């Protein structure tokens, strides 16, 4: 497992990289009408649907760098064309890594998410993109990140912009501010 939620697995006819960044997680959520955590719970508790398995693996292959058409061919041959239990453990691992992040470095919680939870564990994508914009990220930047990477950036941004953590302006900062005001 890597910090960017990438995992390499011996699957189908070779060893493949799988990764579910924010972009793939959003597409998974939209395709399955449930949040990634709810889908992971279904994969774990036996209430999964065949499409949960195939979508996780296909999007994981795409996020891992495989072309969309090639990922679809692989999934049709090795997931949809075979008993689903053969692929269940792979879907669990791929989605689990995407949601786990780096357990040895937990990242703080922060940001502007609404207090009202969405049904089925769905993420508020607009809130995520809004917070990212304040940090200087585009939606495309966020889509390319893992959850851990985004939360690490958010944690660092929050610490750097905490008014309690900052002291008074030094002389150079005061002079720069004065020049900006005068201009």
XYZ file of N, CA and C in Angstrom:
549
model
N 0.850 -1.180 0.000
C 0.000 0.000 0.000
C 0.891 1.238 0.000
N 0.509 2.206 -0.790
C 1.241 3.471 -0.865
C 0.373 4.590 -0.309
N 0.997 5.701 0.033
C 0.261 6.834 0.580
C -0.736 7.409 -0.417
N -0.533 7.158 -1.696
C -1.475 7.674 -2.688
C -2.601 6.681 -2.974
N -2.775 5.690 -2.105
C -3.845 4.692 -2.183
C -3.635 3.691 -3.314
N -2.412 3.549 -3.766
C -2.092 2.590 -4.824
C -1.736 1.254 -4.184
N -2.222 0.181 -4.803
C -1.898 -1.165 -4.354
C -1.657 -2.023 -5.592
N -0.643 -2.845 -5.537
C -0.372 -3.775 -6.632
C -0.812 -5.156 -6.198
N -1.584 -5.799 -7.073
C -2.127 -7.119 -6.758
C -1.918 -8.071 -7.920
N -1.653 -9.320 -7.586
C -1.661 -10.383 -8.589
C -3.120 -10.743 -8.812
N -3.625 -10.373 -9.973
C -5.047 -10.549 -10.281
C -5.181 -10.895 -11.753
N -6.185 -11.631 -12.079
C -6.486 -11.990 -13.462
C -5.266 -12.652 -14.102
N -4.692 -12.027 -15.123
C -3.591 -12.637 -15.867
C -2.258 -11.928 -15.649
N -2.115 -11.253 -14.502
C -0.860 -10.548 -14.250
C -0.879 -9.801 -12.932
N 0.089 -8.925 -12.764
C 0.160 -8.048 -11.601
C -0.244 -6.657 -12.058
N -1.200 -6.062 -11.349
C -1.766 -4.788 -11.768
C -1.748 -3.789 -10.617
N -1.615 -2.518 -10.984
C -1.739 -1.428 -10.029
C -3.196 -0.994 -9.990
N -3.709 -0.824 -8.779
C -5.069 -0.347 -8.555
C -4.977 0.894 -7.681
N -5.825 1.878 -7.980
C -5.854 3.096 -7.168
C -7.208 3.764 -7.303
N -7.797 4.105 -6.189
C -9.038 4.883 -6.174
C -8.739 6.224 -5.525
N -8.441 7.236 -6.358
C -8.306 8.599 -5.871
C -9.688 9.211 -5.719
N -9.742 10.477 -5.347
C -11.041 11.133 -5.184
C -11.884 11.044 -6.446
N -11.268 11.244 -7.606
C -12.032 11.199 -8.856
C -12.709 9.866 -9.059
N -11.979 8.783 -8.813
C -12.567 7.450 -8.965
C -13.608 7.184 -7.874
N -13.363 7.677 -6.657
C -14.350 7.488 -5.591
C -15.650 8.225 -5.901
N -15.537 9.407 -6.482
C -16.740 10.148 -6.877
C -17.488 9.380 -7.961
N -16.764 8.859 -8.949
C -17.418 8.078 -10.011
C -18.055 6.807 -9.446
N -17.386 6.169 -8.486
C -17.957 4.983 -7.838
C -19.245 5.350 -7.112
N -19.201 6.437 -6.364
C -20.384 6.897 -5.635
C -21.545 7.163 -6.585
N -21.261 7.827 -7.695
C -22.320 8.148 -8.652
C -22.861 6.890 -9.325
N -21.974 5.956 -9.672
C -22.400 4.741 -10.357
C -23.221 3.826 -9.455
N -22.882 3.787 -8.161
C -23.533 2.852 -7.245
C -24.549 3.522 -6.328
N -24.692 4.842 -6.423
C -25.635 5.598 -5.605
C -25.460 5.315 -4.112
N -24.205 5.196 -3.722
C -23.857 5.002 -2.313
C -22.433 5.488 -2.128
N -22.138 5.940 -0.925
C -20.793 6.415 -0.629
C -19.801 5.270 -0.547
N -18.520 5.586 -0.703
C -17.487 4.550 -0.661
C -17.497 3.735 0.638
N -17.753 4.387 1.763
C -17.784 3.640 3.030
C -18.959 2.673 3.071
N -20.102 3.076 2.531
C -21.261 2.180 2.492
C -20.987 0.993 1.569
N -20.325 1.246 0.451
C -19.983 0.155 -0.467
C -18.980 -0.779 0.205
N -17.990 -0.213 0.899
C -17.018 -1.049 1.608
C -17.717 -1.901 2.662
N -18.666 -1.316 3.364
C -19.421 -2.075 4.369
C -20.175 -3.231 3.703
N -20.796 -2.975 2.545
C -21.507 -4.042 1.829
C -20.545 -5.146 1.400
N -19.358 -4.738 0.901
C -18.377 -5.746 0.487
C -17.921 -6.584 1.673
N -17.929 -6.002 2.858
C -17.443 -6.690 4.055
C -18.510 -7.522 4.754
N -19.765 -7.058 4.703
C -20.799 -7.761 5.480
C -21.647 -8.736 4.655
N -21.311 -8.884 3.380
C -22.022 -9.857 2.552
C -23.258 -9.319 1.854
N -23.567 -8.047 2.021
C -24.748 -7.481 1.357
C -24.386 -6.824 0.030
N -23.196 -7.135 -0.499
C -22.700 -6.543 -1.746
C -23.584 -6.932 -2.924
N -23.418 -6.141 -3.965
C -24.050 -6.423 -5.248
C -22.927 -6.671 -6.243
N -23.174 -7.444 -7.264
C -22.133 -7.780 -8.234
C -21.517 -6.513 -8.817
N -22.330 -5.495 -9.061
C -21.827 -4.255 -9.638
C -20.897 -3.509 -8.671
N -21.082 -3.695 -7.359
C -20.151 -3.096 -6.404
C -18.740 -3.617 -6.686
N -18.626 -4.910 -6.875
C -17.329 -5.548 -7.122
C -16.747 -5.081 -8.447
N -17.539 -5.157 -9.504
C -17.007 -4.829 -10.837
C -16.631 -3.352 -10.955
N -17.420 -2.453 -10.369
C -17.097 -1.028 -10.443
C -15.830 -0.694 -9.652
N -15.674 -1.265 -8.480
C -14.471 -0.999 -7.680
C -13.232 -1.451 -8.450
N -13.268 -2.648 -9.004
C -12.096 -3.165 -9.715
C -11.831 -2.368 -10.988
N -12.868 -2.071 -11.766
C -12.669 -1.310 -13.008
C -12.112 0.077 -12.723
N -12.722 0.794 -11.782
C -12.239 2.136 -11.458
C -10.857 2.089 -10.813
N -10.572 1.036 -10.058
C -9.244 0.869 -9.489
C -8.186 0.687 -10.554
N -8.500 -0.089 -11.596
C -7.565 -0.261 -12.713
C -7.333 1.067 -13.433
N -8.407 1.811 -13.664
C -8.288 3.113 -14.338
C -7.442 4.053 -13.482
N -7.729 4.121 -12.193
C -6.950 4.960 -11.299
C -5.500 4.518 -11.203
N -5.255 3.238 -11.429
C -3.899 2.703 -11.420
C -3.146 2.943 -12.702
N -3.822 3.521 -13.709
C -3.141 3.889 -14.945
C -3.574 3.149 -16.194
N -4.492 2.216 -16.074
C -4.940 1.471 -17.243
C -5.978 2.282 -18.025
N -5.927 2.177 -19.330
C -6.913 2.851 -20.177
C -8.304 2.314 -19.866
N -9.298 3.176 -19.955
C -10.671 2.816 -19.608
C -11.177 1.610 -20.400
N -10.921 1.594 -21.692
C -11.392 0.480 -22.532
C -10.725 -0.833 -22.128
N -9.433 -0.787 -21.813
C -8.721 -1.996 -21.389
C -9.228 -2.480 -20.031
N -9.514 -1.540 -19.131
C -10.040 -1.906 -17.820
C -11.400 -2.578 -17.959
N -12.227 -2.054 -18.849
C -13.548 -2.643 -19.077
C -13.413 -4.060 -19.622
N -12.490 -4.288 -20.544
C -12.270 -5.632 -21.095
C -11.829 -6.602 -20.002
N -10.899 -6.161 -19.152
C -10.416 -7.013 -18.063
C -11.563 -7.377 -17.121
N -12.363 -6.390 -16.756
C -13.462 -6.633 -15.825
C -14.499 -7.556 -16.448
N -14.789 -7.372 -17.702
C -15.755 -8.266 -18.366
C -15.255 -9.705 -18.382
N -13.967 -9.878 -18.631
C -13.404 -11.226 -18.714
C -13.185 -11.865 -17.348
N -12.661 -11.097 -16.384
C -12.209 -11.689 -15.128
C -13.110 -11.424 -13.928
N -14.092 -10.560 -14.067
C -15.041 -10.330 -12.977
C -16.428 -10.759 -13.417
N -16.949 -10.129 -14.456
C -18.309 -10.424 -14.893
C -18.427 -11.805 -15.520
N -17.322 -12.331 -16.062
C -17.340 -13.645 -16.697
C -16.988 -14.788 -15.766
N -16.872 -14.502 -14.465
C -16.462 -15.522 -13.498
C -17.330 -15.399 -12.240
N -17.273 -16.376 -11.354
C -18.044 -16.273 -10.103
C -17.594 -15.044 -9.290
N -18.527 -14.269 -8.765
C -18.168 -13.020 -8.076
C -17.288 -13.222 -6.845
N -17.392 -14.357 -6.183
C -16.586 -14.577 -4.980
C -15.091 -14.580 -5.294
N -14.716 -14.892 -6.531
C -13.306 -14.850 -6.913
C -12.746 -13.433 -6.863
N -13.585 -12.450 -7.076
C -13.135 -11.059 -7.159
C -13.430 -10.248 -5.903
N -14.249 -10.797 -5.019
C -14.676 -10.051 -3.838
C -13.499 -9.563 -3.005
N -12.549 -10.429 -2.714
C -11.429 -10.036 -1.854
C -10.583 -8.932 -2.499
N -10.505 -8.929 -3.826
C -9.754 -7.874 -4.521
C -10.468 -6.530 -4.382
N -11.794 -6.540 -4.564
C -12.565 -5.298 -4.410
C -12.452 -4.778 -2.980
N -12.509 -5.683 -1.995
C -12.363 -5.267 -0.598
C -11.011 -4.599 -0.372
N -9.955 -5.205 -0.908
C -8.597 -4.662 -0.708
C -8.436 -3.311 -1.394
N -8.909 -3.187 -2.633
C -8.749 -1.954 -3.410
C -9.469 -0.793 -2.725
N -10.718 -1.016 -2.348
C -11.486 0.050 -1.707
C -10.984 0.298 -0.284
N -10.581 -0.743 0.410
C -10.063 -0.590 1.765
C -8.825 0.286 1.807
N -7.904 0.072 0.868
C -6.686 0.894 0.801
C -7.045 2.344 0.497
N -7.999 2.566 -0.387
C -8.401 3.936 -0.733
C -8.967 4.670 0.474
N -9.678 3.970 1.314
C -10.305 4.611 2.476
C -9.389 4.654 3.692
N -8.431 3.747 3.760
C -7.563 3.650 4.946
C -6.545 4.772 5.032
N -5.858 5.033 3.938
C -4.788 6.024 3.999
C -3.556 5.438 4.651
N -2.813 6.252 5.333
C -1.574 5.823 5.972
C -1.797 5.719 7.473
N -1.978 4.510 8.002
C -2.320 4.377 9.414
C -1.225 4.839 10.369
N 0.020 4.905 9.917
C 1.090 5.320 10.810
C 1.192 6.835 10.948
N 0.450 7.592 10.124
C 0.450 9.047 10.208
C -0.974 9.570 10.081
N -1.777 9.461 11.139
C -3.159 9.948 11.033
C -3.186 11.448 10.775
N -4.117 11.859 9.957
C -4.245 13.254 9.558
C -5.439 13.854 10.282
N -5.296 15.111 10.734
C -6.366 15.796 11.459
C -7.586 16.026 10.596
N -8.697 16.244 11.253
C -9.950 16.535 10.568
C -10.122 18.045 10.508
N -10.656 18.522 9.433
C -10.876 19.959 9.307
C -11.700 20.234 8.073
N -11.799 21.485 7.707
C -12.474 21.836 6.472
C -13.858 22.371 6.685
N -14.553 22.572 5.583
C -15.840 23.234 5.611
C -17.007 22.329 5.306
N -16.910 21.074 5.666
C -18.000 20.155 5.363
C -19.245 20.509 6.177
N -20.383 20.309 5.569
C -21.649 20.569 6.233
C -21.830 19.581 7.386
N -22.575 19.986 8.398
C -22.822 19.112 9.538
C -23.875 18.056 9.245
N -24.704 18.267 8.222
C -25.772 17.329 7.907
C -25.221 16.173 7.086
N -25.258 14.947 7.625
C -24.727 13.816 6.865
C -25.628 13.462 5.684
N -25.018 12.967 4.634
C -25.763 12.478 3.482
C -26.110 11.013 3.714
N -27.159 10.523 3.082
C -27.512 9.112 3.270
C -26.463 8.184 2.658
N -26.372 6.993 3.204
C -25.500 5.923 2.714
C -24.029 6.308 2.694
N -23.602 7.203 3.572
C -22.193 7.546 3.685
C -21.613 8.305 2.511
N -22.464 8.913 1.680
C -21.959 9.664 0.521
C -21.187 10.897 0.963
N -20.177 11.255 0.180
C -19.350 12.429 0.465
C -19.975 13.665 -0.171
N -19.769 14.815 0.456
C -20.197 16.087 -0.122
C -19.076 16.592 -1.021
N -19.169 16.283 -2.287
C -18.112 16.605 -3.233
C -17.951 18.115 -3.372
N -19.049 18.851 -3.368
C -18.964 20.309 -3.482
C -18.185 20.906 -2.312
N -18.408 20.396 -1.104
C -17.662 20.891 0.054
C -16.175 20.583 -0.079
N -15.868 19.385 -0.559
C -14.469 18.994 -0.735
C -13.798 19.912 -1.754
N -14.454 20.118 -2.890
C -13.886 20.996 -3.912
C -13.783 22.432 -3.412
N -14.764 22.877 -2.616
C -14.727 24.238 -2.080
C -13.553 24.453 -1.151
N -13.331 23.527 -0.256
C -12.194 23.616 0.658
C -10.890 23.559 -0.139
N -10.854 22.695 -1.133
C -9.649 22.568 -1.967
C -9.351 23.870 -2.695
N -10.392 24.552 -3.169
C -10.185 25.818 -3.879
C -9.538 26.860 -2.965
N -9.946 26.898 -1.699
C -9.347 27.824 -0.746
C -7.857 27.514 -0.569
N -7.512 26.232 -0.657
C -6.112 25.825 -0.509
C -5.316 25.999 -1.798
N -6.005 26.350 -2.891
C -5.307 26.560 -4.160
C -5.333 25.365 -5.099
N -6.145 24.358 -4.806
C -6.249 23.178 -5.660
C -7.437 23.301 -6.602
N -7.296 22.774 -7.794
C -8.420 22.682 -8.717
C -9.156 21.366 -8.447
N -10.380 21.226 -8.932
C -11.052 19.933 -8.806
C -10.239 18.798 -9.438
N -9.538 19.092 -10.524
C -8.719 18.067 -11.158
C -7.571 17.645 -10.248
N -6.992 18.604 -9.519
C -5.954 18.273 -8.548
C -6.507 17.332 -7.484
N -7.696 17.646 -6.983
C -8.320 16.835 -5.937
C -8.644 15.446 -6.478
N -9.163 15.382 -7.693
C -9.509 14.082 -8.277
C -8.297 13.164 -8.377
N -7.126 13.735 -8.534
C -5.904 12.939 -8.665
C -5.332 12.521 -7.310
N -5.864 13.064 -6.204
C -5.346 12.768 -4.864
C -6.050 11.577 -4.239
N -5.348 10.942 -3.302
C -6.016 9.980 -2.418
C -6.652 10.769 -1.277
N -7.517 10.120 -0.533
C -8.111 10.797 0.623
C -7.025 11.214 1.605
N -6.039 10.357 1.833
C -4.971 10.679 2.773
C -4.211 11.915 2.331
N -3.883 12.009 1.040
C -3.145 13.161 0.530
C -3.946 14.445 0.733
N -5.239 14.397 0.423
C -6.076 15.580 0.593
C -6.137 15.992 2.062
N -6.348 15.014 2.955
C -6.457 15.337 4.375
C -5.130 15.846 4.931
N -4.006 15.331 4.424
C -2.705 15.838 4.857
C -2.531 17.292 4.425
N -2.922 17.605 3.187
C -2.833 18.986 2.704
C -3.753 19.896 3.517
N -4.952 19.432 3.803
C -5.900 20.215 4.594
C -5.371 20.451 6.005
N -4.783 19.424 6.589
C -4.224 19.555 7.929
C -3.101 20.592 7.940
N -2.203 20.520 6.968
C -1.106 21.487 6.879
C -1.608 22.893 6.635
N -2.584 23.034 5.749
C -3.159 24.350 5.463
C -3.791 24.933 6.726
N -4.537 24.098 7.451
C -5.209 24.563 8.667
C -4.207 25.033 9.705
N -3.130 24.273 9.870
C -2.105 24.667 10.843
C -1.425 25.966 10.424
N -1.153 26.122 9.141
C -0.462 27.323 8.653
C -1.335 28.571 8.734
N -2.655 28.391 8.736
C -3.560 29.540 8.741
C -4.314 29.692 10.056
N -3.841 29.047 11.101
C -4.464 29.152 12.416
C -4.054 30.478 13.050
N -5.012 31.394 13.282
C -4.647 32.702 13.847
C -4.035 32.591 15.240
N -4.347 31.558 15.982
C -3.788 31.383 17.322
C -2.316 30.994 17.248
N -1.918 30.393 16.129
C -0.539 29.914 15.995
C 0.402 31.009 15.515
N -0.139 32.115 15.092
C 0.697 33.181 14.541
C 0.954 34.265 15.574
N 2.135 34.803 15.539
C 2.489 35.923 16.414
C 2.257 37.232 15.677
N 2.911 38.257 16.180
C 2.810 39.571 15.557
C 3.634 39.601 14.277
N 3.339 40.560 13.435
C 4.117 40.752 12.215
C 5.538 41.171 12.574
N 6.502 40.626 11.837
C 7.873 41.099 12.041
C 8.057 42.377 11.222
N 9.203 43.015 11.371
C 9.430 44.306 10.708
C 9.310 44.196 9.189
N 9.868 43.152 8.605
C 9.816 42.998 7.152
C 8.375 42.788 6.676
N 7.605 41.977 7.401
C 6.205 41.754 7.032
C 5.404 43.046 7.175
N 5.677 43.809 8.222
C 4.988 45.078 8.443
C 5.298 46.051 7.301
N 6.576 46.120 6.892
C 6.967 46.999 5.784
C 6.308 46.561 4.479
N 6.289 45.256 4.220
C 5.650 44.739 3.001
C 4.176 45.071 2.979
N 3.509 44.913 4.125
C 2.083 45.215 4.219
C 1.847 46.716 3.981
N 2.677 47.560 4.569
C 2.541 48.996 4.372
C 2.706 49.377 2.909
N 3.676 48.769 2.229
C 3.888 49.042 0.815
C 2.681 48.587 -0.002
N 2.096 47.477 0.349
C 0.903 46.987 -0.342
C -0.269 47.942 -0.140
N -0.451 48.445 1.058
C -1.538 49.388 1.353
C -1.331 50.683 0.582
N -0.111 51.182 0.540
C 0.173 52.425 -0.160
C 0.005 52.285 -1.657
N 0.245 51.118 -2.196
C 0.131 50.906 -3.663
C -1.326 50.831 -3.991
